[in-house]
Coordinates of N, CA and C in Angstrom, one line a residue:
X1 N 64.6 72.2 -37.0 CA 64.8 73.0 -38.2 C 64.7 74.5 -37.8
X2 N 65.4 75.2 -38.6 CA 65.4 76.7 -38.4 C 64.1 77.3 -38.9
X3 N 63.8 78.5 -38.5 CA 62.6 79.2 -38.8 C 62.5 79.4 -40.3
X4 N 63.5 79.7 -40.9 CA 63.6 79.9 -42.4 C 63.2 78.6 -43.1
X5 N 63.7 77.5 -42.6 CA 63.5 76.2 -43.2 C 62.0 75.8 -43.1
X6 N 61.3 76.2 -42.0 CA 59.9 75.8 -41.8 C 59.1 76.6 -42.8
X7 N 59.4 77.9 -43.1 CA 58.7 78.7 -44.1 C 58.8 78.1 -45.5
X8 N 60.0 77.6 -45.8 CA 60.2 77.1 -47.1 C 59.5 75.8 -47.3
X9 N 59.5 74.9 -46.3 CA 58.9 73.6 -46.4 C 57.3 73.7 -46.3
X10 N 56.8 74.8 -45.8 CA 55.3 74.9 -45.8 C 54.7 74.5 -44.5
X11 N 55.5 74.0 -43.5 CA 55.0 73.6 -42.2 C 54.8 74.8 -41.4
X12 N 53.8 74.7 -40.5 CA 53.5 75.9 -39.6 C 54.2 75.6 -38.3
X13 N 55.1 76.4 -37.9 CA 55.9 76.3 -36.7 C 55.1 76.9 -35.5
X14 N 54.1 77.8 -35.8 CA 53.4 78.5 -34.7 C 52.3 77.7 -34.1
X15 N 51.5 78.3 -33.2 CA 50.4 77.5 -32.6 C 49.3 77.3 -33.5
X16 N 48.6 76.2 -33.4 CA 47.5 75.8 -34.2 C 46.2 76.5 -33.7
X17 N 45.4 77.1 -34.6 CA 44.2 77.8 -34.2 C 43.0 77.0 -34.6
X18 N 42.0 77.0 -33.8 CA 40.7 76.4 -34.2 C 40.0 77.2 -35.2
X19 N 39.6 76.7 -36.3 CA 39.0 77.4 -37.3 C 37.5 77.4 -37.1
X20 N 36.9 78.6 -37.0 CA 35.5 78.8 -36.8 C 34.8 78.8 -38.2
X21 N 33.8 77.9 -38.4 CA 33.1 77.9 -39.7 C 32.5 79.3 -40.0
X22 N 32.6 79.7 -41.3 CA 32.1 81.0 -41.6 C 30.6 81.3 -41.3
X23 N 29.8 80.2 -41.4 CA 28.4 80.5 -41.2 C 28.1 80.8 -39.7
X24 N 29.0 80.3 -38.8 CA 28.8 80.6 -37.4 C 29.0 82.1 -37.1
X25 N 30.1 82.7 -37.7 CA 30.4 84.1 -37.5 C 29.4 84.9 -38.2
X26 N 28.9 84.5 -39.4 CA 27.9 85.3 -40.1 C 26.6 85.4 -39.3
X27 N 26.1 84.2 -38.9 CA 24.8 84.3 -38.2 C 24.9 84.9 -36.8
X28 N 26.1 84.7 -36.1 CA 26.3 85.4 -34.8 C 26.3 86.9 -35.0
X29 N 27.0 87.4 -36.0 CA 27.0 88.8 -36.3 C 25.7 89.3 -36.7
X30 N 24.9 88.6 -37.5 CA 23.6 89.0 -37.9 C 22.7 89.1 -36.6
X31 N 22.8 88.1 -35.8 CA 21.9 88.1 -34.5 C 22.3 89.3 -33.6
X32 N 23.6 89.6 -33.5 CA 24.0 90.7 -32.7 C 23.5 92.0 -33.3
X33 N 23.6 92.1 -34.7 CA 23.1 93.3 -35.3 C 21.6 93.5 -35.2
X34 N 20.8 92.5 -35.3 CA 19.4 92.6 -35.2 C 19.1 92.9 -33.7
X35 N 19.7 92.3 -32.8 CA 19.4 92.5 -31.4 C 19.8 93.9 -30.9
X36 N 20.9 94.4 -31.3 CA 21.3 95.7 -31.0 C 20.4 96.8 -31.6
X37 N 20.0 96.5 -32.9 CA 19.1 97.4 -33.6 C 17.8 97.5 -32.9
X38 N 17.3 96.3 -32.4 CA 16.0 96.3 -31.7 C 16.1 97.0 -30.4
X39 N 17.2 96.8 -29.7 CA 17.4 97.5 -28.4 C 17.5 99.0 -28.6
X40 N 18.2 99.5 -29.6 CA 18.3 100.9 -29.8 C 17.0 101.5 -30.2
X41 N 16.2 100.8 -31.0 CA 14.8 101.2 -31.3 C 13.9 101.3 -30.1
X42 N 14.1 100.3 -29.2 CA 13.3 100.4 -27.9 C 13.7 101.6 -27.1
X43 N 14.9 101.9 -27.1 CA 15.3 103.1 -26.3 C 14.8 104.4 -26.9
X44 N 14.7 104.4 -28.2 CA 14.2 105.6 -28.9 C 12.7 105.7 -28.9
X45 N 12.0 104.6 -29.3 CA 10.5 104.6 -29.5 C 9.8 104.2 -28.2
X46 N 10.4 103.6 -27.3 CA 9.7 103.2 -26.1 C 8.9 101.9 -26.2
X47 N 7.8 101.8 -25.5 CA 7.0 100.6 -25.5 C 6.2 100.3 -26.8
X48 N 6.2 101.3 -27.7 CA 5.5 101.1 -29.0 C 6.1 100.0 -29.8
X49 N 7.4 99.7 -29.6 CA 8.0 98.7 -30.4 C 7.9 97.2 -29.8
X50 N 7.4 97.1 -28.6 CA 7.3 95.8 -27.9 C 6.2 95.0 -28.5
X51 N 6.4 93.7 -28.7 CA 5.3 92.9 -29.1 C 4.3 92.6 -27.9
X52 N 3.1 92.3 -28.1 CA 2.4 92.2 -29.3 C 1.5 93.4 -29.6
X53 N 1.5 94.5 -28.8 CA 0.5 95.5 -28.9 C 1.0 96.8 -29.6
X54 N 2.2 97.0 -29.8 CA 2.7 98.2 -30.4 C 2.5 98.4 -31.9
X55 N 2.3 99.6 -32.4 CA 2.1 99.8 -33.8 C 3.4 99.5 -34.6
X56 N 4.5 99.8 -34.0 CA 5.8 99.5 -34.7 C 6.0 98.0 -34.9
X57 N 5.6 97.2 -33.8 CA 5.7 95.8 -33.9 C 4.8 95.2 -34.9
X58 N 3.5 95.7 -35.0 CA 2.6 95.2 -35.9 C 3.0 95.5 -37.4
X59 N 3.6 96.7 -37.6 CA 4.1 97.0 -38.9 C 5.2 96.1 -39.3
X60 N 6.1 95.9 -38.4 CA 7.3 95.0 -38.6 C 6.8 93.6 -38.9
X61 N 5.8 93.1 -38.2 CA 5.2 91.8 -38.4 C 4.6 91.6 -39.8
X62 N 3.8 92.7 -40.2 CA 3.2 92.7 -41.5 C 4.3 92.7 -42.6
X63 N 5.3 93.5 -42.4 CA 6.4 93.5 -43.4 C 7.1 92.2 -43.6
X64 N 7.5 91.6 -42.5 CA 8.2 90.3 -42.5 C 7.3 89.2 -43.1
X65 N 6.0 89.1 -42.7 CA 5.2 88.1 -43.2 C 4.9 88.3 -44.7
X66 N 4.8 89.5 -45.2 CA 4.6 89.8 -46.6 C 5.8 89.3 -47.4
X67 N 7.0 89.5 -46.9 CA 8.1 89.1 -47.7 C 8.3 87.6 -47.7
X68 N 7.9 86.9 -46.5 CA 7.9 85.5 -46.5 C 6.9 84.9 -47.5
X69 N 5.7 85.5 -47.5 CA 4.7 85.1 -48.5 C 5.1 85.3 -49.9
X70 N 5.8 86.4 -50.2 CA 6.3 86.6 -51.5 C 7.3 85.5 -51.9
X71 N 8.2 85.2 -51.0 CA 9.2 84.1 -51.3 C 8.6 82.8 -51.5
X72 N 7.5 82.5 -50.7 CA 6.8 81.2 -50.9 C 6.1 81.1 -52.2
X73 N 5.6 82.3 -52.7 CA 4.9 82.3 -53.9 C 5.8 82.1 -55.1
X74 N 7.0 82.6 -55.0 CA 8.0 82.4 -56.1 C 8.3 80.9 -56.3
X75 N 8.2 80.1 -55.2 CA 8.5 78.7 -55.4 C 7.4 78.0 -56.2
X76 N 6.2 78.5 -56.2 CA 5.1 77.8 -56.9 C 4.8 78.6 -58.2
X77 N 5.7 79.5 -58.6 CA 5.6 80.3 -59.8 C 4.3 81.2 -59.9
X78 N 4.0 81.8 -58.7 CA 2.9 82.8 -58.7 C 3.5 84.2 -58.4
X79 N 2.8 85.2 -58.7 CA 3.3 86.6 -58.5 C 3.6 86.9 -57.0
X80 N 4.7 87.6 -56.7 CA 5.0 87.9 -55.4 C 4.0 88.7 -54.7
X81 N 3.3 89.6 -55.4 CA 2.3 90.4 -54.8 C 1.1 89.6 -54.3
X82 N 0.8 88.5 -54.9 CA -0.2 87.6 -54.4 C 0.2 87.0 -53.1
X83 N 1.4 86.6 -52.9 CA 1.9 86.1 -51.6 C 1.8 87.2 -50.5
X84 N 2.1 88.4 -50.9 CA 2.0 89.5 -49.9 C 0.6 89.7 -49.5
X85 N -0.3 89.7 -50.4 CA -1.8 89.8 -50.2 C -2.3 88.7 -49.3
X86 N -1.9 87.5 -49.6 CA -2.4 86.4 -48.8 C -1.8 86.4 -47.4
X87 N -0.6 86.9 -47.2 CA 0.0 87.0 -45.9 C -0.8 88.0 -45.0
X88 N -1.2 89.1 -45.6 CA -2.0 90.1 -44.9 C -3.3 89.6 -44.5
X89 N -4.0 88.9 -45.4 CA -5.3 88.3 -45.1 C -5.2 87.3 -44.0
X90 N -4.1 86.4 -44.0 CA -3.9 85.4 -43.0 C -3.6 86.1 -41.7
X91 N -2.8 87.1 -41.6 CA -2.5 87.8 -40.4 C -3.8 88.4 -39.7
X92 N -4.6 89.0 -40.5 CA -5.8 89.6 -40.0 C -6.8 88.6 -39.5
X93 N -6.8 87.3 -40.0 CA -7.8 86.3 -39.6 C -7.3 85.3 -38.6
X94 N -6.0 85.4 -38.1 CA -5.5 84.5 -37.1 C -6.2 84.9 -35.8
X95 N -6.7 83.9 -35.0 CA -7.3 84.2 -33.7 C -6.3 84.9 -32.8
X96 N -6.7 85.9 -32.1 CA -5.8 86.7 -31.3 C -5.3 87.9 -31.9
X97 N -5.6 88.1 -33.2 CA -5.2 89.3 -34.0 C -3.8 89.8 -33.7
X98 N -2.8 89.2 -34.3 CA -1.4 89.6 -34.0 C -1.1 91.1 -34.4
X99 N -1.9 91.7 -35.3 CA -1.7 93.0 -35.7 C -2.7 94.0 -35.0
X100 N -3.0 93.7 -33.8 CA -4.0 94.5 -33.0 C -3.4 95.9 -32.7
X101 N -2.1 96.1 -32.8 CA -1.5 97.4 -32.4 C -1.7 98.4 -33.4
X102 N -2.1 98.1 -34.6 CA -2.3 99.1 -35.7 C -3.5 100.0 -35.4
X103 N -3.3 101.3 -35.6 CA -4.4 102.2 -35.4 C -5.6 101.9 -36.3
X104 N -6.8 102.2 -35.9 CA -7.9 101.9 -36.8 C -8.0 102.8 -38.0
X105 N -7.4 103.9 -38.0 CA -7.4 104.8 -39.1 C -6.5 104.3 -40.3
X106 N -5.6 103.4 -40.0 CA -4.8 102.9 -41.0 C -5.5 101.9 -41.9

């Protein structure tokens, strides 16, 4: 059939492409964004951002765990602030002290 006839009938005369699921491209892009952001912060801030001893790493860990605690508390119908508070208490009492990089004056 002619090219015009294939357009009209709805068949695809061109090569078939493998369709990538949208969640693959979304999570791949997010992983690249986070990785490149972390790498650029390392070049700017130096070893302060590296886990587990840097103050930037400790602040990031507290921030992430507080938000995870807030999300978990919403599932059991408790205030988000309570989840953030519990996350901070748990982080400080874990053996090995994952937030050891924070300055004592904070």
